[in-house]
PDB file of C-alpha atoms in Angstrom:
ATOM      1  CA  MET A   1     -51.990 -21.589  19.405  1.00  0.00           C
ATOM      2  CA  THR A   2     -50.388 -18.564  17.624  1.00  0.00           C
ATOM      3  CA  THR A   3     -47.521 -19.332  15.632  1.00  0.00           C
ATOM      4  CA  ILE A   4     -44.447 -17.021  16.215  1.00  0.00           C
ATOM      5  CA  GLU A   5     -42.469 -16.541  12.708  1.00  0.00           C
ATOM      6  CA  LEU A   6     -38.591 -16.539  12.448  1.00  0.00           C
ATOM      7  CA  SER A   7     -38.835 -13.413  10.423  1.00  0.00           C
ATOM      8  CA  GLU A   8     -40.447 -11.626  13.284  1.00  0.00           C
ATOM      9  CA  LEU A   9     -37.947 -12.433  15.755  1.00  0.00           C
ATOM     10  CA  GLN A  10     -35.431 -11.398  13.248  1.00  0.00           C
ATOM     11  CA  VAL A  11     -36.907  -7.970  12.899  1.00  0.00           C
ATOM     12  CA  LEU A  12     -37.212  -7.519  17.026  1.00  0.00           C
ATOM     13  CA  VAL A  13     -33.572  -8.483  17.343  1.00  0.00           C
ATOM     14  CA  LYS A  14     -32.459  -6.173  14.420  1.00  0.00           C
ATOM     15  CA  VAL A  15     -34.516  -3.046  15.718  1.00  0.00           C
ATOM     16  CA  VAL A  16     -33.189  -3.594  19.398  1.00  0.00           C
ATOM     17  CA  GLN A  17     -29.331  -4.022  18.200  1.00  0.00           C
ATOM     18  CA  THR A  18     -29.492  -0.968  15.911  1.00  0.00           C
ATOM     19  CA  GLY A  19     -31.538   1.010  18.217  1.00  0.00           C
ATOM     20  CA  SER A  20     -33.993   2.348  15.441  1.00  0.00           C
ATOM     21  CA  PHE A  21     -36.457   1.153  12.791  1.00  0.00           C
ATOM     22  CA  THR A  22     -34.593   3.192  10.291  1.00  0.00           C
ATOM     23  CA  ARG A  23     -30.835   1.554  10.975  1.00  0.00           C
ATOM     24  CA  ALA A  24     -32.729  -1.939  10.984  1.00  0.00           C
ATOM     25  CA  ALA A  25     -34.618  -1.275   7.674  1.00  0.00           C
ATOM     26  CA  GLU A  26     -31.265  -0.307   5.946  1.00  0.00           C
ATOM     27  CA  GLN A  27     -29.433  -3.186   7.194  1.00  0.00           C
ATOM     28  CA  MET A  28     -32.403  -5.784   6.292  1.00  0.00           C
ATOM     29  CA  GLY A  29     -32.800  -4.154   2.831  1.00  0.00           C
ATOM     30  CA  ALA A  30     -36.610  -3.333   3.827  1.00  0.00           C
ATOM     31  CA  GLN A  31     -38.823  -0.546   4.451  1.00  0.00           C
ATOM     32  CA  LYS A  32     -39.112   0.998   7.747  1.00  0.00           C
ATOM     33  CA  ALA A  33     -43.030   0.902   7.711  1.00  0.00           C
ATOM     34  CA  HIS A  34     -42.948  -2.814   6.944  1.00  0.00           C
ATOM     35  CA  LEU A  35     -40.704  -3.362  10.002  1.00  0.00           C
ATOM     36  CA  SER A  36     -43.081  -1.378  12.212  1.00  0.00           C
ATOM     37  CA  ARG A  37     -45.908  -3.485  10.863  1.00  0.00           C
ATOM     38  CA  VAL A  38     -43.950  -6.704  11.812  1.00  0.00           C
ATOM     39  CA  MET A  39     -43.535  -5.488  15.156  1.00  0.00           C
ATOM     40  CA  SER A  40     -46.941  -4.593  15.604  1.00  0.00           C
ATOM     41  CA  LYS A  41     -48.064  -7.884  14.528  1.00  0.00           C
ATOM     42  CA  LEU A  42     -45.649  -9.666  16.965  1.00  0.00           C
ATOM     43  CA  GLU A  43     -46.965  -7.733  19.950  1.00  0.00           C
ATOM     44  CA  ARG A  44     -50.711  -8.710  18.969  1.00  0.00           C
ATOM     45  CA  LYS A  45     -49.660 -12.162  18.732  1.00  0.00           C
ATOM     46  CA  LEU A  46     -47.975 -12.050  22.163  1.00  0.00           C
ATOM     47  CA  ASN A  47     -50.521  -9.804  23.517  1.00  0.00           C
ATOM     48  CA  ALA A  48     -47.808  -7.726  24.906  1.00  0.00           C
ATOM     49  CA  ARG A  49     -45.927  -4.384  24.480  1.00  0.00           C
ATOM     50  CA  LEU A  50     -42.420  -5.150  23.594  1.00  0.00           C
ATOM     51  CA  LEU A  51     -40.996  -1.777  22.847  1.00  0.00           C
ATOM     52  CA  GLU A  52     -41.633   1.598  24.158  1.00  0.00           C
ATOM     53  CA  ARG A  53     -41.425   4.156  21.360  1.00  0.00           C
ATOM     54  CA  SER A  54     -40.418   7.685  21.930  1.00  0.00           C
ATOM     55  CA  THR A  55     -38.832  10.499  19.408  1.00  0.00           C
ATOM     56  CA  ARG A  56     -35.458  10.016  20.835  1.00  0.00           C
ATOM     57  CA  ALA A  57     -35.161   6.242  21.533  1.00  0.00           C
ATOM     58  CA  LEU A  58     -36.521   2.693  21.748  1.00  0.00           C
ATOM     59  CA  THR A  59     -36.657   0.965  24.968  1.00  0.00           C
ATOM     60  CA  LEU A  60     -37.430  -2.544  25.829  1.00  0.00           C
ATOM     61  CA  THR A  61     -40.207  -3.137  28.139  1.00  0.00           C
ATOM     62  CA  GLU A  62     -39.804  -5.795  30.921  1.00  0.00           C
ATOM     63  CA  VAL A  63     -41.487  -8.528  28.954  1.00  0.00           C
ATOM     64  CA  GLY A  64     -39.852  -7.302  25.678  1.00  0.00           C
ATOM     65  CA  ARG A  65     -36.365  -7.712  27.473  1.00  0.00           C
ATOM     66  CA  ASP A  66     -37.440 -11.427  28.034  1.00  0.00           C
ATOM     67  CA  ILE A  67     -38.692 -12.105  24.707  1.00  0.00           C
ATOM     68  CA  TYR A  68     -35.727 -10.309  23.197  1.00  0.00           C
ATOM     69  CA  HIS A  69     -33.032 -12.719  24.989  1.00  0.00           C
ATOM     70  CA  ARG A  70     -35.323 -15.543  23.995  1.00  0.00           C
ATOM     71  CA  ALA A  71     -35.417 -14.572  20.252  1.00  0.00           C
ATOM     72  CA  ILE A  72     -31.503 -14.424  20.354  1.00  0.00           C
ATOM     73  CA  GLY A  73     -31.414 -18.169  21.580  1.00  0.00           C
ATOM     74  CA  VAL A  74     -33.833 -19.151  19.038  1.00  0.00           C
ATOM     75  CA  LEU A  75     -32.293 -17.329  16.183  1.00  0.00           C
ATOM     76  CA  ASP A  76     -28.721 -18.750  17.336  1.00  0.00           C
ATOM     77  CA  ALA A  77     -30.143 -22.303  17.368  1.00  0.00           C
ATOM     78  CA  VAL A  78     -31.473 -21.819  13.832  1.00  0.00           C
ATOM     79  CA  GLU A  79     -28.211 -20.422  12.719  1.00  0.00           C
ATOM     80  CA  ASP A  80     -26.269 -23.167  14.354  1.00  0.00           C
ATOM     81  CA  THR A  81     -28.438 -25.687  12.431  1.00  0.00           C
ATOM     82  CA  GLU A  82     -27.791 -24.066   9.068  1.00  0.00           C
ATOM     83  CA  ARG A  83     -23.946 -23.688  10.144  1.00  0.00           C
ATOM     84  CA  ALA A  84     -24.131 -27.724  10.495  1.00  0.00           C
ATOM     85  CA  ALA A  85     -25.850 -28.049   7.202  1.00  0.00           C
ATOM     86  CA  GLN A  86     -23.150 -25.872   5.665  1.00  0.00           C
ATOM     87  CA  ARG A  87     -20.232 -27.909   6.963  1.00  0.00           C
ATOM     88  CA  PHE A  88     -21.867 -30.990   5.885  1.00  0.00           C
ATOM     89  CA  LEU A  89     -22.293 -29.511   2.188  1.00  0.00           C
ATOM     90  CA  GLY A  90     -18.891 -27.851   2.767  1.00  0.00           C
ATOM     91  CA  GLU A  91     -19.673 -24.687   0.567  1.00  0.00           C
ATOM     92  CA  PRO A  92     -19.990 -21.150   2.158  1.00  0.00           C
ATOM     93  CA  ARG A  93     -23.034 -19.507   0.923  1.00  0.00           C
ATOM     94  CA  GLY A  94     -24.583 -15.891   1.267  1.00  0.00           C
ATOM     95  CA  VAL A  95     -23.158 -12.288   1.931  1.00  0.00           C
ATOM     96  CA  LEU A  96     -20.048 -11.783   4.117  1.00  0.00           C
ATOM     97  CA  ARG A  97     -20.025  -8.079   5.430  1.00  0.00           C
ATOM     98  CA  LEU A  98     -16.610  -6.941   6.364  1.00  0.00           C
ATOM     99  CA  SER A  99     -14.803  -3.740   7.339  1.00  0.00           C
ATOM    100  CA  CYS A 100     -11.088  -2.512   7.154  1.00  0.00           C
ATOM    101  CA  GLY A 101      -9.050   0.499   6.606  1.00  0.00           C
ATOM    102  CA  VAL A 102      -8.647   2.110   3.307  1.00  0.00           C
ATOM    103  CA  GLU A 103      -5.024   1.697   2.640  1.00  0.00           C
ATOM    104  CA  PHE A 104      -4.773  -2.098   3.842  1.00  0.00           C
ATOM    105  CA  GLY A 105      -7.757  -2.732   1.880  1.00  0.00           C
ATOM    106  CA  MET A 106      -6.436  -1.610  -1.504  1.00  0.00           C
ATOM    107  CA  LEU A 107      -3.112  -3.384  -0.643  1.00  0.00           C
ATOM    108  CA  ALA A 108      -4.171  -6.788   0.499  1.00  0.00           C
ATOM    109  CA  VAL A 109      -7.889  -7.274   1.308  1.00  0.00           C
ATOM    110  CA  SER A 110      -9.380  -6.526  -2.277  1.00  0.00           C
ATOM    111  CA  GLN A 111      -6.994  -9.463  -3.343  1.00  0.00           C
ATOM    112  CA  TRP A 112      -8.412 -11.567  -0.924  1.00  0.00           C
ATOM    113  CA  ILE A 113     -11.786 -10.710  -1.733  1.00  0.00           C
ATOM    114  CA  GLY A 114     -11.167 -11.621  -5.501  1.00  0.00           C
ATOM    115  CA  ALA A 115      -9.658 -14.917  -4.355  1.00  0.00           C
ATOM    116  CA  TYR A 116     -12.578 -15.540  -2.037  1.00  0.00           C
ATOM    117  CA  LEU A 117     -15.245 -14.892  -4.835  1.00  0.00           C
ATOM    118  CA  ALA A 118     -13.447 -17.025  -7.242  1.00  0.00           C
ATOM    119  CA  LYS A 119     -13.205 -19.882  -4.705  1.00  0.00           C
ATOM    120  CA  TYR A 120     -16.708 -19.722  -3.384  1.00  0.00           C
ATOM    121  CA  PRO A 121     -19.178 -18.623  -6.268  1.00  0.00           C
ATOM    122  CA  GLU A 122     -22.189 -18.936  -4.072  1.00  0.00           C
ATOM    123  CA  MET A 123     -20.714 -16.171  -2.033  1.00  0.00           C
ATOM    124  CA  ARG A 124     -21.234 -12.010  -2.282  1.00  0.00           C
ATOM    125  CA  VAL A 125     -19.164  -9.568  -0.406  1.00  0.00           C
ATOM    126  CA  ASP A 126     -20.019  -6.420   0.935  1.00  0.00           C
ATOM    127  CA  ALA A 127     -16.844  -4.419   2.069  1.00  0.00           C
ATOM    128  CA  ASP A 128     -16.536  -1.115   3.752  1.00  0.00           C
ATOM    129  CA  TYR A 129     -12.951   0.364   3.482  1.00  0.00           C
ATOM    130  CA  SER A 130     -13.125   3.328   6.013  1.00  0.00           C
ATOM    131  CA  ALA A 131     -10.857   5.184   8.493  1.00  0.00           C
ATOM    132  CA  ARG A 132     -13.408   4.973  11.240  1.00  0.00           C
ATOM    133  CA  LEU A 133     -13.757   2.112  13.433  1.00  0.00           C
ATOM    134  CA  VAL A 134     -17.076   0.586  12.753  1.00  0.00           C
ATOM    135  CA  ASP A 135     -19.679  -0.935  15.408  1.00  0.00           C
ATOM    136  CA  ILE A 136     -19.474  -4.476  14.144  1.00  0.00           C
ATOM    137  CA  ILE A 137     -22.433  -5.585  16.107  1.00  0.00           C
ATOM    138  CA  HIS A 138     -24.943  -2.666  15.648  1.00  0.00           C
ATOM    139  CA  GLU A 139     -24.064  -2.073  11.970  1.00  0.00           C
ATOM    140  CA  GLY A 140     -24.221  -5.943  11.011  1.00  0.00           C
ATOM    141  CA  PHE A 141     -20.752  -6.789  10.038  1.00  0.00           C
ATOM    142  CA  ASP A 142     -19.443 -10.431  10.083  1.00  0.00           C
ATOM    143  CA  LEU A 143     -15.870  -9.378  10.681  1.00  0.00           C
ATOM    144  CA  ALA A 144     -13.388  -6.465  10.718  1.00  0.00           C
ATOM    145  CA  ILE A 145      -9.764  -6.215   9.782  1.00  0.00           C
ATOM    146  CA  ARG A 146      -7.606  -4.047  11.943  1.00  0.00           C
ATOM    147  CA  ILE A 147      -3.761  -3.208  12.097  1.00  0.00           C
ATOM    148  CA  GLY A 148      -1.950  -2.483  15.678  1.00  0.00           C
ATOM    149  CA  GLN A 149      -2.683  -3.683  19.096  1.00  0.00           C
ATOM    150  CA  LEU A 150      -6.205  -4.586  19.926  1.00  0.00           C
ATOM    151  CA  GLN A 151      -8.105  -2.790  22.644  1.00  0.00           C
ATOM    152  CA  ASP A 152     -11.686  -4.171  22.702  1.00  0.00           C
ATOM    153  CA  SER A 153     -11.951  -7.176  24.835  1.00  0.00           C
ATOM    154  CA  GLN A 154     -15.756  -7.877  23.653  1.00  0.00           C
ATOM    155  CA  PHE A 155     -14.314  -9.304  20.460  1.00  0.00           C
ATOM    156  CA  VAL A 156     -12.842 -12.596  19.522  1.00  0.00           C
ATOM    157  CA  ALA A 157      -9.702 -12.118  17.231  1.00  0.00           C
ATOM    158  CA  ARG A 158      -7.566 -14.163  15.075  1.00  0.00           C
ATOM    159  CA  LYS A 159      -4.161 -12.916  13.916  1.00  0.00           C
ATOM    160  CA  LEU A 160      -3.770 -12.804  10.200  1.00  0.00           C
ATOM    161  CA  GLY A 161      -0.137 -11.883  10.180  1.00  0.00           C
ATOM    162  CA  GLU A 162       2.297  -8.775  10.597  1.00  0.00           C
ATOM    163  CA  VAL A 163       2.805  -5.596   8.540  1.00  0.00           C
ATOM    164  CA  HIS A 164       6.441  -4.999   8.335  1.00  0.00           C
ATOM    165  CA  TYR A 165       8.114  -1.496   7.533  1.00  0.00           C
ATOM    166  CA  GLY A 166      11.348  -0.074   6.011  1.00  0.00           C
ATOM    167  CA  LEU A 167      13.100   3.263   5.021  1.00  0.00           C
ATOM    168  CA  PHE A 168      13.146   3.790   1.644  1.00  0.00           C
ATOM    169  CA  ALA A 169      14.442   6.432  -0.904  1.00  0.00           C
ATOM    170  CA  SER A 170      14.754   6.728  -4.493  1.00  0.00           C
ATOM    171  CA  PRO A 171      18.170   6.438  -6.366  1.00  0.00           C
ATOM    172  CA  SER A 172      18.136   9.955  -7.737  1.00  0.00           C
ATOM    173  CA  TYR A 173      17.709  11.038  -4.005  1.00  0.00           C
ATOM    174  CA  LEU A 174      20.634   9.147  -2.839  1.00  0.00           C
ATOM    175  CA  GLU A 175      22.680  10.462  -5.739  1.00  0.00           C
ATOM    176  CA  ARG A 176      22.155  13.864  -4.316  1.00  0.00           C
ATOM    177  CA  HIS A 177      22.524  12.929  -0.818  1.00  0.00           C
ATOM    178  CA  PRO A 178      25.024  10.762   1.350  1.00  0.00           C
ATOM    179  CA  ARG A 179      23.326   7.536   2.173  1.00  0.00           C
ATOM    180  CA  PRO A 180      22.728   7.352   6.025  1.00  0.00           C
ATOM    181  CA  GLU A 181      24.840   4.746   7.750  1.00  0.00           C
ATOM    182  CA  GLU A 182      23.294   5.337  11.133  1.00  0.00           C
ATOM    183  CA  PRO A 183      19.965   6.402  12.344  1.00  0.00           C
ATOM    184  CA  LYS A 184      21.140   9.496  13.840  1.00  0.00           C
ATOM    185  CA  ALA A 185      22.251  10.565  10.443  1.00  0.00           C
ATOM    186  CA  LEU A 186      18.376  10.721   9.173  1.00  0.00           C
ATOM    187  CA  THR A 187      18.159  13.986  11.001  1.00  0.00           C
ATOM    188  CA  ASP A 188      20.411  15.527   8.178  1.00  0.00           C
ATOM    189  CA  HIS A 189      17.872  14.167   5.603  1.00  0.00           C
ATOM    190  CA  ASP A 190      14.523  15.208   4.078  1.00  0.00           C
ATOM    191  CA  LEU A 191      12.038  12.932   5.495  1.00  0.00           C
ATOM    192  CA  LEU A 192       8.825  12.042   4.379  1.00  0.00           C
ATOM    193  CA  VAL A 193       6.482  11.212   7.317  1.00  0.00           C
ATOM    194  CA  PHE A 194       3.071   9.436   7.676  1.00  0.00           C
ATOM    195  CA  THR A 195       1.103  11.514  10.275  1.00  0.00           C
ATOM    196  CA  THR A 196      -2.332  11.824  11.756  1.00  0.00           C
ATOM    197  CA  SER A 197      -3.110  15.188  13.076  1.00  0.00           C
ATOM    198  CA  GLY A 198       0.556  15.842  13.467  1.00  0.00           C
ATOM    199  CA  GLN A 199       0.953  13.272  16.148  1.00  0.00           C
ATOM    200  CA  ASN A 200       3.856  11.417  14.816  1.00  0.00           C
ATOM    201  CA  ARG A 201       6.877  13.255  16.301  1.00  0.00           C
ATOM    202  CA  GLU A 202       9.590  10.400  16.199  1.00  0.00           C
ATOM    203  CA  TRP A 203      10.461   7.344  14.370  1.00  0.00           C
ATOM    204  CA  GLN A 204      11.448   4.666  16.657  1.00  0.00           C
ATOM    205  CA  LEU A 205      13.877   2.037  15.009  1.00  0.00           C
ATOM    206  CA  LYS A 206      14.973  -1.273  16.379  1.00  0.00           C
ATOM    207  CA  ARG A 207      17.951  -3.577  15.401  1.00  0.00           C
ATOM    208  CA  SER A 208      17.888  -7.306  15.967  1.00  0.00           C
ATOM    209  CA  LYS A 209      20.289  -6.959  18.780  1.00  0.00           C
ATOM    210  CA  GLY A 210      17.707  -5.050  20.676  1.00  0.00           C
ATOM    211  CA  GLU A 211      19.159  -1.631  20.308  1.00  0.00           C
ATOM    212  CA  VAL A 212      16.604   1.010  19.828  1.00  0.00           C
ATOM    213  CA  ARG A 213      17.004   4.468  18.329  1.00  0.00           C
ATOM    214  CA  ARG A 214      14.432   7.364  18.404  1.00  0.00           C
ATOM    215  CA  ILE A 215      14.810   9.942  15.619  1.00  0.00           C
ATOM    216  CA  ALA A 216      13.126  13.347  16.359  1.00  0.00           C
ATOM    217  CA  LEU A 217      11.260  14.477  13.208  1.00  0.00           C
ATOM    218  CA  SER A 218      11.392  17.625  11.488  1.00  0.00           C
ATOM    219  CA  PRO A 219       9.708  16.234   8.087  1.00  0.00           C
ATOM    220  CA  ARG A 220       9.889  18.046   4.800  1.00  0.00           C
ATOM    221  CA  MET A 221       6.750  16.516   4.091  1.00  0.00           C
ATOM    222  CA  SER A 222       3.820  15.084   6.295  1.00  0.00           C
ATOM    223  CA  LEU A 223       0.771  13.241   4.848  1.00  0.00           C
ATOM    224  CA  ASN A 224      -1.794  11.022   6.277  1.00  0.00           C
ATOM    225  CA  ASN A 225      -1.757   8.794   3.326  1.00  0.00           C
ATOM    226  CA  SER A 226       1.052   6.133   2.648  1.00  0.00           C
ATOM    227  CA  PHE A 227       0.398   5.853  -1.126  1.00  0.00           C
ATOM    228  CA  ALA A 228       1.241   9.725  -1.054  1.00  0.00           C
ATOM    229  CA  ILE A 229       4.387   9.302   0.918  1.00  0.00           C
ATOM    230  CA  ARG A 230       5.475   6.720  -1.447  1.00  0.00           C
ATOM    231  CA  ASP A 231       4.916   8.838  -4.357  1.00  0.00           C
ATOM    232  CA  GLY A 232       6.921  11.431  -2.769  1.00  0.00           C
ATOM    233  CA  ALA A 233       9.773   9.049  -2.040  1.00  0.00           C
ATOM    234  CA  LEU A 234       9.588   8.084  -5.894  1.00  0.00           C
ATOM    235  CA  ALA A 235       9.846  11.617  -6.850  1.00  0.00           C
ATOM    236  CA  GLY A 236      13.072  11.976  -5.193  1.00  0.00           C
ATOM    237  CA  LEU A 237      11.864  14.251  -2.367  1.00  0.00           C
ATOM    238  CA  GLY A 238      13.213  12.315   0.726  1.00  0.00           C
ATOM    239  CA  ILE A 239      13.632   9.222   2.768  1.00  0.00           C
ATOM    240  CA  ALA A 240      10.110   7.579   3.740  1.00  0.00           C
ATOM    241  CA  GLN A 241       9.166   4.940   6.095  1.00  0.00           C
ATOM    242  CA  LEU A 242       6.640   2.546   4.250  1.00  0.00           C
ATOM    243  CA  PRO A 243       4.984  -0.688   4.816  1.00  0.00           C
ATOM    244  CA  TRP A 244       6.954  -3.423   2.773  1.00  0.00           C
ATOM    245  CA  ILE A 245       3.839  -4.389   1.004  1.00  0.00           C
ATOM    246  CA  LEU A 246       3.297  -0.763  -0.516  1.00  0.00           C
ATOM    247  CA  ALA A 247       7.256  -0.653  -1.459  1.00  0.00           C
ATOM    248  CA  LYS A 248       8.064  -4.099  -2.518  1.00  0.00           C
ATOM    249  CA  ASP A 249       7.269  -3.652  -6.384  1.00  0.00           C
ATOM    250  CA  GLN A 250       9.120  -0.498  -6.567  1.00  0.00           C
ATOM    251  CA  VAL A 251      12.064  -2.178  -4.793  1.00  0.00           C
ATOM    252  CA  ASP A 252      11.887  -4.823  -7.373  1.00  0.00           C
ATOM    253  CA  ALA A 253      11.770  -2.361 -10.143  1.00  0.00           C
ATOM    254  CA  GLY A 254      14.841  -0.595  -8.885  1.00  0.00           C
ATOM    255  CA  THR A 255      12.787   2.876  -8.448  1.00  0.00           C
ATOM    256  CA  LEU A 256      13.009   2.572  -4.770  1.00  0.00           C
ATOM    257  CA  VAL A 257      16.188   1.414  -2.450  1.00  0.00           C
ATOM    258  CA  GLN A 258      15.874   0.442   1.237  1.00  0.00           C
ATOM    259  CA  VAL A 259      18.217   2.383   3.478  1.00  0.00           C
ATOM    260  CA  LEU A 260      19.283   1.347   6.942  1.00  0.00           C
ATOM    261  CA  PRO A 261      18.050  -2.232   6.295  1.00  0.00           C
ATOM    262  CA  ASP A 262      19.280  -3.401   9.844  1.00  0.00           C
ATOM    263  CA  TRP A 263      17.012  -0.853  11.546  1.00  0.00           C
ATOM    264  CA  GLN A 264      13.299  -1.302  11.318  1.00  0.00           C
ATOM    265  CA  ARG A 265      10.050  -0.021  13.080  1.00  0.00           C
ATOM    266  CA  GLU A 266       8.355  -2.885  15.177  1.00  0.00           C
ATOM    267  CA  PRO A 267       6.024  -4.760  12.933  1.00  0.00           C
ATOM    268  CA  GLU A 268       2.304  -4.340  13.456  1.00  0.00           C
ATOM    269  CA  PRO A 269      -0.286  -7.106  13.784  1.00  0.00           C
ATOM    270  CA  VAL A 270      -3.273  -7.594  11.566  1.00  0.00           C
ATOM    271  CA  HIS A 271      -6.394  -9.280  13.258  1.00  0.00           C
ATOM    272  CA  ALA A 272      -9.518 -10.332  12.038  1.00  0.00           C
ATOM    273  CA  ILE A 273     -12.141  -9.674  14.667  1.00  0.00           C
ATOM    274  CA  PHE A 274     -15.837 -10.570  15.139  1.00  0.00           C
ATOM    275  CA  PRO A 275     -18.161 -10.565  18.101  1.00  0.00           C
ATOM    276  CA  SER A 276     -17.493 -13.129  20.913  1.00  0.00           C
ATOM    277  CA  SER A 277     -21.419 -13.730  21.026  1.00  0.00           C
ATOM    278  CA  SER A 278     -21.138 -15.304  17.677  1.00  0.00           C
ATOM    279  CA  TYR A 279     -19.942 -18.622  16.428  1.00  0.00           C
ATOM    280  CA  LEU A 280     -17.279 -18.561  13.655  1.00  0.00           C
ATOM    281  CA  THR A 281     -19.440 -19.310  10.745  1.00  0.00           C
ATOM    282  CA  PRO A 282     -18.192 -21.038   7.609  1.00  0.00           C
ATOM    283  CA  LYS A 283     -18.203 -18.076   5.492  1.00  0.00           C
ATOM    284  CA  VAL A 284     -16.311 -16.064   7.911  1.00  0.00           C
ATOM    285  CA  ARG A 285     -13.770 -19.130   8.781  1.00  0.00           C
ATOM    286  CA  ALA A 286     -13.351 -19.564   4.828  1.00  0.00           C
ATOM    287  CA  PHE A 287     -12.377 -15.996   4.475  1.00  0.00           C
ATOM    288  CA  ILE A 288      -9.812 -15.850   7.627  1.00  0.00           C
ATOM    289  CA  ASP A 289      -8.196 -19.130   6.407  1.00  0.00           C
ATOM    290  CA  LEU A 290      -7.782 -17.723   2.837  1.00  0.00           C
ATOM    291  CA  ALA A 291      -6.424 -14.249   4.409  1.00  0.00           C
ATOM    292  CA  VAL A 292      -3.831 -16.014   6.428  1.00  0.00           C
ATOM    293  CA  ALA A 293      -2.800 -18.373   3.545  1.00  0.00           C
ATOM    294  CA  ARG A 294      -2.411 -15.219   0.972  1.00  0.00           C
ATOM    295  CA  PHE A 295      -0.820 -12.876   3.703  1.00  0.00           C
ATOM    296  CA  PRO A 296       2.143 -10.637   2.290  1.00  0.00           C
ATOM    297  CA  ASP A 297       5.535 -12.188   3.253  1.00  0.00           C
ATOM    298  CA  ARG A 298       6.703  -8.628   4.646  1.00  0.00           C
TER     299      ARG A 298
END
């Protein structure tokens, strides 16, 4: 009886999920030619063609589709066994691949990664800080960290915390301009606005009593980078709306002052998401638990 190796099934699944031998090879750290040979060997063992290859795409044959789904079941069972062993041993091991936005990565996630690696010396982390929304499944990520309301129902999400915002200006700016007492007074000030493709047309501010004010924006400076907006506020260029985690150190040092503290933008939730088809592995669970415990206060 021909013995099918787990490595052969892993190649089949990765090639199908990524849609090409090239991307599969990149994610598996192998040569494209090697994966092609493994697939040919598997087809010979099964005496069946699993993939139809063309210059544009790879397509599963009917028997290939059946073998692919069986392979996923086998690999899931093996992974479940490994997870059970890890739970027994109590120590996450391996590589954690995660994705997040650049700014939040620099503000919070890098600190989480440092604490995670210090706590679990058998772990390695491969992080992608990018503005793009990665394809978690096809690009082989264990989890992604996303800010804002989630739209994609194919993923499981765990809330890590919330990002809170405030309005800030430098003492030098407030010496030259009267401090605003009501949101409508902001229209008489120089405003520093975070924008993406000019889409931010207003600030919506809310008070604890439930009152809402919408402030039409005619900014003195528009940028798509919160660090640059903060630097503009520190230079006395105007009033900026910033995440508290970005402004906190400057507020503590007295180089930024909060204005209109009773009026705030709605906080944005931060979630860790992972594929609904996957169990929460010990390495992912450990990272999420650490992130929740270390999430910034504001």
